[in-house]
């Protein structure tokens, strides 16, 4: 947590470097919380939130599984941290030193015991710690703790060349059940420059991080902001003599990983082979392994979090087998608005990163800084379901370097214990899609659930064209995702039976784009009852600013005597984009069905939402189609398919204009006939030649269509004798204009291939 103090000046630095470091700057803006207004941070606390007394300024927190206790290092006085705390370059008063101590927290009673430190006069300016117990003696606990002391050389001479702090590492021993910890020795070495956190290997060996190369000044800010400023390191420290009185004797220090930007928290991973190294200001967790016997660290995986982070812990789910799913994962605490740190009200977050798969990130805890200010460590402790009315829950403990107490809350299903299976629903045919954008530009489904007979099948995301969004304002470019997910909307058996009801909800967060299509027509099967029950599909969509949806399914194919109704409501923020195709065919023509269904009703609404909390809205378009009553075939004038294309927003603006301009160019009475044989190739431009071929195909397919702009939207109505004719026409238009393929990837043209 120490690494982020000077980032309050970061805004000006970001602006000045934006031209050269656009992508990194965009990520820094997101991670440092410059885009998160304080009044928009909602509290996510879980159940039974408590603040544990006597746990002032606990930077670090470790779970001792054998004793079921938590260990930390705590300060004694509120005021001293604001006067002397080298990790955030507070050097105002080297005489205002605290005598911190080791605290032991009981997770059951939510009480803390402050241990008496034997043979240790202090002072003790607390920061990161770690604990280790021998397997053969689990009640014996070795505690390694960072202690940020003033530098005597600087205090005596006031020489500017000497550092103001001379931090060291303390080693204590505690036996479970007692109220004291015996001080074994202090450790100082020139490699201990800006120590932050500790990883205990055994009683005589540790790793520790130096979170900065520079102790203070502008270059320290550069280390926080610029990810290429890889000037710091992780050190391996071997204690050769536990009884040495001189802190500098009986030790050996070796650099085990250098050229790291901002290494901060250290943690134990899912097994002994994993060592977690968190790069605080970058919001990155590095998963590392030791390289054989030389103990050097090799980074094997990088996990990007959406905000600054600190000390990682790992949650082992002990009830994975008995409950049927494994909720194990990496627990990461951090700051939602690090650029203001420290501010006496620093909003905090805690994420659970899944132990396997795509490293899904689940928000466990969030506070606006009023209950707990700053979060550097979080620990999950599982609750036995048999003692918890069958519920799978865990206690979450959260603490920080400027939090006045450790917070605890019961994490209730389903927020914090994610299951790999879709959540159950009381409604068959219910689906939920929530697409988010992980930093810097990776789309991710935070929610993708469905129940029978609906099925949602994600395919490989499609890369955007190099020219994507080139026609948008420069301010929109920061919201360009790396890929566009392609999702297939399916039904078991390829269709819906009478009485089925599909309810699908879609939410696209800022900067995301999604293409949805089908693998064939959606069949509405012939009912066995009379009168037939209605088959329904309801779709509700929310499209955030700079997000886009391209919904291009195959047509609905109602069988004879079927009754079908659909409702599609699109709520689009002012910078959002929407394009969709909605069409229906005559049925099974090969079996003599021509508009032989009992009824087909469809309603599409586009709403613009705006204002504080997006509480205001106005309807832009309501498009309704009703096909029922007698003689539907006669009213369809020998057409075999009828449909609508609706377009809205900046991504589809050029496509909308293209449709309207092409409609204006259609042959009119007294106008030029583009299909006339008198036209020669030499007389036509490339565009006119393309138009001539398209019109010839339209004439052969009996294609009719119209287009117009309505209240910021564009409505295109079309009909053709055959589905393939309409699909060919749509393909001609989309491929010629090009924006769907450019802005939605190749998956956007899946329908017309």
XYZ file of C-alpha atoms in Angstrom:
753
model
C 0.000 0.000 0.000
C 2.996 2.203 0.530
C 3.599 2.643 -3.128
C 0.865 5.059 -4.128
C 1.213 8.192 -2.041
C 2.558 10.556 -4.683
C 0.124 9.578 -7.424
C -2.092 12.517 -6.523
C -0.005 14.485 -9.052
C -0.561 11.885 -11.704
C -3.243 13.663 -13.758
C -0.881 16.257 -15.195
C 1.726 13.646 -15.965
C -0.812 11.497 -17.823
C -1.878 14.376 -20.044
C 1.685 15.274 -20.969
C 2.616 11.734 -21.940
C -0.643 10.730 -23.643
C 0.617 11.067 -27.193
C 3.527 8.687 -26.641
C 1.983 6.234 -24.206
C -1.691 6.127 -25.170
C -2.463 2.496 -24.271
C -0.454 2.499 -20.999
C -1.929 5.860 -20.023
C -5.460 4.576 -20.641
C -4.761 1.628 -18.377
C -3.198 3.839 -15.704
C -6.260 6.115 -15.761
C -8.505 3.104 -15.213
C -6.375 1.404 -12.568
C -5.673 4.571 -10.594
C -9.408 5.244 -10.415
C -9.529 8.562 -12.260
C -12.737 7.432 -13.989
C -14.534 6.428 -10.754
C -16.457 9.300 -9.107
C -16.704 8.847 -5.356
C -20.493 9.189 -5.348
C -20.794 6.304 -7.836
C -19.028 3.767 -5.607
C -21.702 1.558 -4.086
C -21.101 -0.362 -0.883
C -20.992 -4.148 -1.203
C -20.572 -5.413 2.341
C -22.296 -8.766 2.608
C -23.884 -9.712 5.922
C -23.065 -8.789 9.503
C -20.381 -6.183 8.844
C -18.258 -5.594 11.975
C -15.164 -3.600 12.888
C -12.769 -5.503 15.174
C -11.376 -3.394 18.062
C -7.637 -3.082 18.810
C -6.595 -3.594 15.171
C -5.348 -0.120 14.254
C -3.459 0.229 10.932
C -3.033 -3.470 10.212
C -1.327 -3.461 6.816
C -1.044 -7.238 6.478
C -3.090 -10.244 7.580
C -2.252 -13.971 7.570
C -4.333 -17.022 8.440
C -2.767 -19.709 10.636
C -4.816 -22.740 9.636
C -3.805 -25.039 12.504
C -4.929 -22.616 15.232
C -7.707 -20.982 13.177
C -6.276 -17.551 14.049
C -5.265 -14.462 12.081
C -1.942 -12.665 12.617
C -1.103 -9.036 11.864
C 1.063 -6.133 13.010
C -0.762 -3.133 14.459
C 0.096 0.419 15.503
C -0.791 1.889 18.895
C -1.598 5.549 18.182
C -3.731 7.172 15.477
C -1.618 10.280 14.918
C 1.885 8.845 14.518
C 1.327 7.205 11.116
C 0.592 10.579 9.546
C 3.905 11.961 10.827
C 6.336 9.119 10.133
C 5.641 6.376 7.605
C 8.468 5.936 5.037
C 6.429 3.639 2.708
C 4.471 6.687 1.515
C 7.313 9.165 2.026
C 6.038 10.605 5.322
C 9.259 11.806 6.975
C 7.875 14.816 8.864
C 8.778 13.806 12.415
C 11.280 11.031 13.071
C 10.645 11.395 16.802
C 6.939 10.604 16.486
C 7.539 6.873 16.539
C 5.013 4.288 17.577
C 5.491 1.097 19.515
C 3.385 -1.235 17.447
C 2.925 -4.881 18.207
C 1.759 -8.218 16.827
C -1.997 -8.827 17.087
C -3.834 -12.138 16.980
C -7.448 -12.044 15.760
C -9.969 -14.742 16.619
C -12.228 -15.149 13.539
C -14.980 -16.781 15.609
C -15.322 -14.140 18.336
C -14.124 -11.185 16.195
C -11.777 -10.093 18.981
C -8.074 -9.215 18.922
C -5.261 -9.885 21.379
C -2.259 -7.544 21.337
C 0.803 -9.601 22.170
C 3.477 -8.453 24.598
C 6.825 -8.266 22.801
C 9.526 -9.840 24.954
C 13.152 -8.601 24.618
C 12.039 -5.904 22.190
C 12.202 -2.288 23.367
C 10.899 -0.842 20.078
C 10.033 1.337 18.346
C 8.007 -0.760 15.887
C 6.665 1.013 12.779
C 4.612 -1.797 11.279
C 4.066 -2.824 7.684
C 4.145 -6.248 5.945
C 4.526 -9.515 7.835
C 4.467 -13.269 7.277
C 4.229 -16.311 9.534
C 5.664 -19.832 9.358
C 5.197 -22.950 11.493
C 7.119 -26.233 11.289
C 4.848 -29.146 10.373
C 6.074 -31.178 13.318
C 5.310 -28.320 15.756
C 2.302 -26.377 14.414
C 1.778 -24.423 17.669
C 5.176 -22.780 17.142
C 4.840 -19.626 15.020
C 7.746 -17.625 13.567
C 6.737 -14.071 12.697
C 8.735 -11.938 10.254
C 7.825 -8.232 10.251
C 9.019 -5.074 8.497
C 9.993 -2.212 10.841
C 10.483 1.288 9.360
C 12.996 3.031 11.617
C 14.703 6.420 11.118
C 18.257 6.402 9.829
C 20.602 7.416 12.687
C 23.166 8.735 10.185
C 20.612 11.144 8.717
C 19.336 12.177 12.141
C 22.835 13.012 13.380
C 24.240 14.779 10.338
C 21.098 15.842 8.500
C 23.120 14.966 5.382
C 21.018 14.974 2.254
C 22.998 12.092 0.751
C 21.858 9.681 3.455
C 18.356 8.163 3.325
C 15.963 9.340 6.018
C 14.815 5.809 6.875
C 16.781 2.700 7.779
C 14.140 0.001 7.655
C 14.842 -3.475 8.962
C 13.143 -6.824 9.498
C 12.242 -8.194 12.924
C 11.881 -11.886 13.785
C 9.590 -12.965 16.635
C 8.521 -16.336 17.981
C 5.055 -16.999 19.386
C 3.497 -20.096 20.851
C -0.237 -20.570 20.277
C -2.204 -20.072 23.486
C 0.172 -17.530 25.032
C -0.089 -13.736 25.088
C 3.485 -12.879 24.125
C 5.957 -13.014 21.262
C 9.663 -13.279 21.915
C 11.977 -11.162 19.793
C 14.705 -13.357 18.277
C 16.725 -10.809 16.320
C 16.706 -7.802 13.954
C 18.016 -7.873 10.385
C 19.521 -5.016 8.402
C 21.293 -5.206 5.067
C 22.047 -2.649 2.360
C 19.612 -4.586 0.124
C 16.777 -3.610 2.493
C 15.929 -0.246 0.904
C 12.134 0.136 0.751
C 10.853 -3.145 2.200
C 7.147 -3.751 1.885
C 6.107 -7.361 2.311
C 7.589 -10.720 3.284
C 7.223 -14.312 2.101
C 8.412 -16.835 4.707
C 10.057 -19.967 3.278
C 11.038 -21.418 6.659
C 12.378 -20.200 9.992
C 15.707 -19.195 8.425
C 14.813 -17.948 4.939
C 12.435 -15.371 3.442
C 11.767 -13.313 0.349
C 10.944 -9.628 0.677
C 10.043 -6.875 -1.795
C 11.542 -3.425 -2.220
C 8.507 -1.594 -3.591
C 10.528 1.358 -4.965
C 14.065 2.156 -5.968
C 13.591 5.831 -5.081
C 12.523 6.609 -1.536
C 10.956 9.975 -2.395
C 10.784 12.646 -5.077
C 9.518 12.856 -8.673
C 11.208 9.655 -9.828
C 9.238 7.758 -7.215
C 6.060 9.025 -8.905
C 7.426 7.830 -12.229
C 7.855 4.363 -10.715
C 4.178 4.329 -9.765
C 2.842 5.533 -13.094
C 5.066 4.245 -15.877
C 5.065 0.462 -16.169
C 8.430 0.457 -17.966
C 10.186 1.938 -14.900
C 11.300 -1.509 -13.765
C 13.876 -0.468 -11.220
C 13.049 -2.501 -8.143
C 13.492 -6.090 -6.973
C 12.628 -9.104 -4.835
C 15.372 -10.235 -2.415
C 16.053 -13.646 -0.900
C 17.343 -13.369 2.659
C 18.996 -16.278 4.479
C 19.477 -16.103 8.261
C 22.751 -17.874 9.051
C 22.814 -17.010 12.763
C 19.515 -16.541 14.608
C 21.358 -15.405 17.764
C 23.443 -12.620 16.219
C 23.189 -9.357 18.182
C 24.382 -7.132 15.337
C 21.471 -6.748 12.841
C 23.922 -6.720 9.922
C 25.680 -9.964 10.847
C 24.803 -13.606 10.201
C 22.717 -12.955 7.088
C 23.048 -13.369 3.348
C 20.988 -11.355 0.848
C 20.625 -12.225 -2.852
C 18.595 -10.537 -5.576
C 16.207 -13.194 -6.883
C 14.176 -11.071 -9.280
C 15.158 -7.635 -10.489
C 13.889 -5.129 -13.062
C 10.339 -5.199 -11.672
C 8.040 -2.213 -11.683
C 6.607 -1.568 -8.244
C 6.715 -5.031 -6.548
C 4.621 -4.663 -3.438
C 2.691 -7.476 -1.787
C 3.918 -11.061 -1.561
C 1.703 -14.062 -0.946
C 1.493 -17.843 -0.876
C -0.346 -19.350 -3.855
C -2.448 -22.480 -4.274
C 0.522 -24.741 -3.434
C 4.138 -24.465 -2.311
C 5.336 -23.964 -5.880
C 3.445 -20.670 -6.319
C 4.685 -17.317 -5.066
C 2.455 -14.304 -5.689
C 4.014 -10.899 -6.413
C 1.620 -7.970 -6.660
C 2.609 -4.834 -8.578
C 0.500 -2.306 -6.703
C 0.107 0.768 -8.902
C -0.101 -1.362 -12.060
C -2.926 -3.474 -10.631
C -1.089 -6.650 -11.688
C -0.708 -9.947 -9.872
C 2.297 -11.943 -11.061
C 2.207 -15.681 -10.395
C 5.789 -16.879 -9.960
C 7.680 -20.100 -9.370
C 11.155 -20.826 -8.075
C 13.681 -21.822 -10.730
C 15.019 -25.043 -9.249
C 17.439 -24.945 -6.344
C 18.785 -21.443 -7.050
C 15.544 -19.908 -5.661
C 15.311 -17.287 -8.423
C 11.756 -16.321 -9.331
C 10.267 -16.875 -12.780
C 6.974 -15.162 -13.612
C 4.658 -17.656 -15.329
C 1.361 -15.725 -15.488
C 0.123 -12.144 -15.265
C -3.361 -11.251 -14.017
C -4.613 -7.683 -14.563
C -7.027 -6.275 -11.968
C -9.224 -3.190 -12.560
C -7.659 -1.075 -9.791
C -4.518 -0.825 -7.696
C -3.863 -3.842 -5.503
C -1.688 -4.842 -2.578
C -1.028 -8.023 -0.610
C -2.429 -11.218 -2.174
C -3.787 -14.177 -0.234
C -5.112 -17.528 -1.418
C -8.382 -19.132 -0.345
C -8.403 -22.934 -0.222
C -12.013 -24.118 -0.282
C -12.136 -26.994 2.247
C -15.710 -27.894 1.330
C -15.259 -28.227 -2.423
C -15.995 -31.958 -2.508
C -18.892 -31.952 -0.064
C -20.666 -29.017 -1.742
C -20.034 -30.015 -5.350
C -18.026 -27.000 -6.484
C -14.679 -25.430 -5.712
C -14.651 -21.726 -4.797
C -10.872 -21.555 -4.310
C -9.098 -18.504 -5.631
C -6.808 -15.529 -5.141
C -8.164 -12.835 -2.807
C -6.940 -9.382 -3.826
C -7.592 -6.154 -1.906
C -6.989 -2.707 -3.345
C -8.059 0.905 -3.803
C -10.885 2.052 -6.061
C -9.469 5.614 -6.322
C -5.736 5.321 -5.671
C -4.943 8.734 -7.161
C -6.417 10.299 -3.989
C -4.516 8.061 -1.557
C -4.231 8.776 1.330
C -7.284 10.995 1.834
C -8.916 9.815 5.094
C -11.688 8.354 2.907
C -10.139 5.939 0.418
C -12.705 3.617 -1.248
C -11.695 -0.032 -1.284
C -12.373 -3.207 -3.255
C -11.755 -6.916 -2.761
C -11.792 -9.340 -5.706
C -11.763 -13.124 -5.828
C -9.827 -14.357 -8.869
C -10.707 -17.932 -9.814
C -8.014 -20.523 -9.268
C -8.335 -22.015 -12.730
C -9.803 -21.386 -16.150
C -10.023 -17.832 -17.440
C -9.235 -16.209 -14.034
C -12.751 -14.856 -13.598
C -12.787 -11.857 -11.254
C -15.650 -11.549 -8.771
C -16.205 -8.450 -6.638
C -16.492 -9.650 -3.010
C -16.430 -6.385 -1.117
C -16.593 -2.669 -1.825
C -16.746 0.311 0.495
C -16.817 4.025 -0.249
C -14.190 4.681 2.429
C -16.552 5.567 5.250
C -16.521 2.195 7.019
C -12.966 1.226 6.123
C -10.469 3.579 4.514
C -7.758 1.806 2.482
C -7.512 -1.944 1.909
C -4.216 -3.744 1.510
C -5.083 -7.324 2.519
C -8.180 -9.519 2.569
C -8.561 -13.071 3.858
C -11.432 -15.521 3.334
C -12.153 -18.215 5.949
C -14.755 -20.818 5.012
C -17.765 -21.582 7.206
C -18.752 -25.221 7.640
C -22.058 -25.622 5.724
C -23.256 -28.201 8.256
C -23.041 -25.531 10.946
C -24.527 -22.868 8.678
C -27.937 -24.298 7.702
C -26.421 -25.854 4.601
C -25.228 -22.533 3.163
C -21.819 -22.278 1.545
C -20.399 -19.049 2.941
C -17.167 -17.561 4.230
C -16.017 -14.850 6.591
C -14.135 -12.077 4.836
C -11.580 -9.993 6.750
C -10.345 -6.731 5.205
C -7.654 -4.365 6.490
C -5.410 -1.533 5.336
C -2.497 0.732 6.368
C -4.862 3.612 7.214
C -7.886 1.595 8.340
C -8.650 2.151 12.004
C -9.866 -1.427 12.415
C -10.050 -4.739 10.586
C -13.474 -5.208 8.974
C -15.230 -8.558 8.842
C -18.397 -9.655 7.055
C -20.174 -12.851 6.160
C -20.119 -13.343 2.419
C -23.514 -14.716 1.436
C -24.400 -16.784 -1.631
C -24.240 -16.186 -4.494
C -22.010 -13.089 -4.543
C -18.764 -14.450 -3.216
C -18.919 -18.196 -3.772
C -19.131 -18.512 -7.569
C -20.274 -21.831 -8.933
C -19.091 -23.133 -12.311
C -22.715 -24.058 -13.061
C -25.381 -21.568 -14.183
C -27.513 -20.357 -11.273
C -30.898 -21.929 -10.983
C -33.912 -19.920 -12.061
C -37.588 -20.245 -11.350
C -38.297 -19.612 -15.028
C -37.519 -22.025 -17.866
C -36.009 -20.288 -20.864
C -34.396 -17.506 -18.832
C -31.012 -16.113 -19.876
C -28.701 -13.373 -18.649
C -25.731 -11.867 -20.460
C -23.468 -9.235 -18.930
C -20.417 -8.223 -20.941
C -17.714 -6.188 -19.235
C -14.362 -4.809 -20.349
C -11.343 -5.827 -18.281
C -8.289 -3.557 -18.391
C -6.879 -2.653 -20.705
C -9.273 -3.834 -23.465
C -10.355 -7.433 -22.912
C -14.095 -8.248 -23.159
C -15.300 -10.735 -20.553
C -18.695 -12.260 -19.763
C -19.165 -11.520 -16.056
C -22.557 -13.239 -16.396
C -23.604 -15.829 -18.966
C -26.459 -18.028 -17.743
C -29.394 -19.824 -19.347
C -32.008 -22.467 -18.627
C -33.762 -24.987 -20.875
C -34.907 -24.618 -23.635
C -32.581 -21.643 -24.186
C -28.884 -22.169 -24.841
C -26.175 -19.492 -25.188
C -23.010 -20.690 -26.878
C -19.989 -18.338 -27.011
C -17.611 -18.775 -29.929
C -14.047 -17.587 -30.445
C -13.962 -13.750 -30.229
C -13.242 -11.997 -33.527
C -10.475 -9.430 -33.819
C -11.379 -5.963 -34.933
C -10.172 -4.543 -38.191
C -7.207 -2.199 -38.004
C -9.577 0.496 -39.275
C -12.191 -0.044 -36.562
C -13.731 3.137 -35.174
C -11.662 5.302 -37.514
C -14.776 7.329 -38.293
C -15.548 8.029 -34.619
C -14.493 11.085 -32.605
C -11.041 10.847 -31.084
C -12.559 10.774 -27.605
C -14.222 7.443 -28.422
C -10.984 5.706 -29.330
C -10.156 4.941 -25.714
C -13.145 2.599 -25.623
C -11.999 0.327 -28.438
C -11.979 -3.332 -27.305
C -9.365 -5.784 -28.561
C -11.966 -8.289 -29.776
C -15.707 -8.677 -30.293
C -17.253 -11.801 -28.732
C -19.544 -13.865 -30.964
C -22.474 -15.525 -29.206
C -24.870 -18.074 -30.706
C -28.453 -17.961 -29.478
C -29.799 -21.503 -29.696
C -32.734 -23.599 -28.577
C -32.658 -27.304 -27.843
C -34.107 -29.131 -30.849
C -33.669 -26.078 -33.059
C -36.939 -24.459 -32.121
C -39.664 -23.739 -29.578
C -42.739 -25.774 -28.790
C -46.136 -24.282 -28.069
C -46.157 -22.455 -24.751
C -42.370 -21.983 -24.474
C -41.302 -18.592 -23.153
C -37.781 -17.240 -23.678
C -36.729 -14.325 -21.451
C -33.294 -12.963 -22.284
C -31.593 -9.997 -20.621
C -28.429 -8.441 -22.110
C -26.245 -5.750 -20.575
C -23.222 -4.303 -22.364
C -20.855 -2.177 -20.280
C -18.982 0.828 -21.599
C -16.496 -0.035 -24.331
C -17.846 -3.508 -25.096
C -19.183 -4.864 -28.374
C -21.160 -8.047 -28.910
C -22.393 -9.946 -31.951
C -25.305 -12.359 -31.521
C -26.531 -14.700 -34.228
C -28.059 -18.157 -34.637
C -27.079 -21.367 -36.415
C -30.323 -21.558 -38.397
C -33.916 -20.403 -38.335
C -35.800 -20.521 -35.037
C -38.659 -22.924 -35.651
C -42.004 -22.440 -33.906
C -43.301 -25.979 -33.849
C -46.868 -26.911 -34.675
C -49.040 -27.152 -31.558
C -50.988 -30.227 -30.607
C -53.649 -28.361 -28.634
C -56.438 -26.192 -29.942
C -56.571 -23.288 -29.493
C -52.780 -23.188 -29.569
C -50.883 -21.713 -26.585
C -48.715 -18.737 -27.478
C -44.970 -19.201 -27.847
C -43.118 -16.105 -26.644
C -39.697 -14.487 -26.781
C -38.903 -11.386 -24.700
C -35.603 -9.545 -25.001
C -34.421 -6.666 -22.807
C -31.139 -4.956 -23.676
C -29.097 -2.213 -22.005
C -26.320 -0.700 -24.134
C -23.954 1.625 -22.276
C -22.107 4.612 -23.682
C -19.542 3.543 -26.340
C -20.912 -0.021 -26.332
C -22.438 -1.739 -29.375
C -24.716 -4.686 -30.145
C -25.117 -6.326 -33.552
C -28.036 -8.776 -33.346
C -28.401 -10.720 -36.593
C -30.322 -14.000 -36.189
C -31.775 -16.152 -38.930
C -35.511 -15.642 -39.467
C -38.213 -17.045 -37.243
C -39.981 -19.909 -39.057
C -43.512 -20.436 -37.701
C -45.071 -23.824 -38.549
C -48.714 -24.177 -39.513
C -51.255 -23.304 -36.771
C -48.569 -21.952 -34.423
C -49.109 -18.774 -32.440
C -46.074 -16.587 -31.675
C -45.394 -13.221 -29.999
C -42.122 -11.425 -29.332
C -41.130 -8.204 -27.606
C -37.666 -6.618 -27.863
C -36.856 -3.552 -25.754
C -33.531 -1.777 -26.352
C -32.376 0.819 -23.791
C -29.475 2.691 -25.367
C -27.353 5.353 -23.710
C -26.611 8.355 -25.893
C -23.217 7.119 -27.051
C -24.308 3.493 -27.515
C -24.822 1.748 -30.856
C -27.417 -0.815 -31.928
C -28.005 -2.757 -35.113
C -30.380 -5.685 -35.475
C -32.269 -7.754 -38.027
C -35.762 -9.039 -37.209
C -37.510 -11.194 -39.801
C -40.070 -13.952 -40.285
C -40.530 -16.491 -43.065
C -43.682 -18.065 -44.484
C -43.034 -21.460 -42.854
C -42.218 -24.835 -44.377
C -42.744 -24.094 -48.047
C -41.650 -27.607 -49.071
C -44.633 -28.945 -47.148
C -47.025 -26.486 -48.690
C -47.101 -24.090 -45.740
C -47.438 -20.476 -46.855
C -48.166 -18.112 -43.988
C -50.300 -20.856 -42.466
C -49.635 -19.968 -38.815
C -52.387 -18.780 -36.504
C -50.642 -15.524 -35.697
C -47.302 -13.722 -35.467
C -46.851 -10.523 -33.475
C -43.625 -8.616 -32.987
C -42.796 -5.341 -31.240
C -39.453 -3.547 -31.199
C -38.815 -0.466 -29.070
C -35.683 1.685 -28.916
C -35.363 3.977 -25.910
C -32.723 6.605 -25.310
C -31.779 6.689 -21.626
C -29.924 9.559 -19.998
C -29.650 11.742 -16.911
C -28.317 11.040 -13.434
C -28.597 7.364 -12.697
C -29.976 6.886 -16.228
C -33.443 7.387 -14.788
C -34.720 9.419 -17.746
C -35.696 8.016 -21.099
C -37.587 8.776 -24.259
C -38.918 6.406 -26.868
C -37.310 6.840 -30.252
C -38.948 4.028 -32.200
C -41.795 1.594 -31.687
C -42.013 -0.817 -34.598
C -44.873 -3.309 -34.463
C -45.786 -6.080 -36.905
C -49.046 -8.007 -36.645
C -49.732 -10.967 -38.921
C -52.976 -12.664 -37.995
C -56.560 -12.996 -39.053
C -57.786 -14.374 -42.322
C -56.003 -14.544 -45.662
C -52.454 -13.795 -44.472
C -51.015 -15.287 -47.725
C -53.146 -12.958 -49.812
C -51.993 -9.924 -47.872
C -48.338 -10.952 -48.218
C -48.559 -10.578 -52.033
C -46.596 -13.765 -52.830
C -43.689 -12.799 -50.605
C -41.965 -15.558 -48.626
C -40.132 -13.488 -46.046
C -40.689 -10.122 -44.386
C -38.300 -8.258 -42.109
C -36.897 -5.134 -40.490
C -33.414 -3.745 -39.942
C -33.072 -1.094 -37.224
C -29.901 0.969 -36.747
C -28.927 3.469 -34.069
C -25.715 5.114 -32.845
C -22.283 6.211 -34.097
C -20.915 2.772 -35.063
C -23.771 2.154 -37.487
C -24.236 5.716 -38.711
C -22.403 5.170 -41.997
C -24.369 1.956 -42.637
C -27.635 3.785 -41.965
C -26.707 6.563 -44.408
C -25.687 3.948 -46.975
C -29.090 2.250 -46.866
C -30.923 5.561 -47.217
C -28.734 6.750 -50.100
C -29.159 3.437 -51.929
C -32.898 3.632 -51.433
C -32.869 7.121 -52.966
C -30.981 5.685 -55.939
C -33.610 3.011 -56.656
C -35.285 3.358 -60.098
C -38.190 5.785 -60.142
C -40.807 6.454 -62.796
C -39.095 8.649 -65.364
C -35.679 7.966 -63.863
C -32.748 5.967 -65.111
C -33.234 2.209 -65.369
C -30.154 0.573 -63.884
C -31.163 -2.800 -65.272
C -31.455 -1.604 -68.877
C -29.413 -3.539 -71.425
C -28.429 -0.248 -73.080
C -26.008 0.538 -70.248
C -22.472 -0.479 -71.060
C -19.594 -1.183 -68.697
C -17.714 1.851 -69.979
C -20.520 4.197 -68.973
C -20.704 3.012 -65.346
C -18.525 3.741 -62.388
C -17.472 0.892 -60.107
C -20.220 1.828 -57.663
C -22.800 2.012 -60.444
C -21.712 -1.357 -61.784
C -22.128 -2.872 -58.317
C -25.550 -1.245 -58.014
C -26.626 -2.547 -61.400
C -25.729 -6.136 -60.503
C -27.467 -5.842 -57.155
C -30.645 -4.474 -58.712
C -30.676 -7.260 -61.266
C -30.452 -9.770 -58.419
C -33.166 -7.917 -56.489
C -35.463 -8.016 -59.499
C -34.906 -11.749 -59.929
C -35.579 -12.394 -56.239
C -38.674 -10.199 -56.173
C -36.959 -8.020 -53.585
C -38.760 -4.950 -52.247
C -37.381 -2.597 -49.635
C -37.508 0.896 -48.186
C -35.403 2.952 -45.754
C -35.807 6.156 -43.773
C -34.338 8.070 -40.835
C -36.616 8.444 -37.814
C -35.595 10.356 -34.637
C -31.926 9.423 -34.817
C -32.646 5.845 -35.867
C -32.853 4.260 -39.297
C -35.614 1.803 -40.206
C -35.261 -0.521 -43.192
C -38.225 -2.694 -44.225
C -37.727 -5.516 -46.709
C -39.548 -8.458 -48.283
C -38.560 -11.132 -50.794
C -39.997 -14.259 -52.369
C -37.401 -16.496 -50.687
C -35.276 -16.324 -47.544
C -32.117 -16.826 -49.596
C -32.999 -13.856 -51.803
C -33.381 -11.574 -48.783
C -30.172 -12.927 -47.271
C -28.287 -12.305 -50.533
C -29.559 -8.719 -50.640
C -28.562 -8.115 -47.044
C -25.118 -9.581 -47.752
C -24.665 -7.325 -50.789
C -25.430 -4.260 -48.693
C -23.405 -5.119 -45.593
C -20.309 -6.252 -47.451
C -20.286 -3.300 -49.833
C -20.625 -0.701 -47.091
C -18.233 -2.594 -44.785
C -18.837 -1.120 -41.330
C -20.350 -4.266 -39.777
C -17.276 -6.336 -40.644
C -14.996 -3.508 -39.591
C -16.658 -2.668 -36.276
C -17.902 -6.127 -35.238
C -15.255 -8.414 -36.718
C -15.858 -11.255 -39.140
C -18.519 -12.649 -36.829
C -20.749 -9.723 -37.727
C -21.173 -11.167 -41.222
C -21.904 -14.712 -40.056
C -25.578 -14.376 -41.051
C -24.869 -13.592 -44.709
C -22.076 -16.069 -45.383
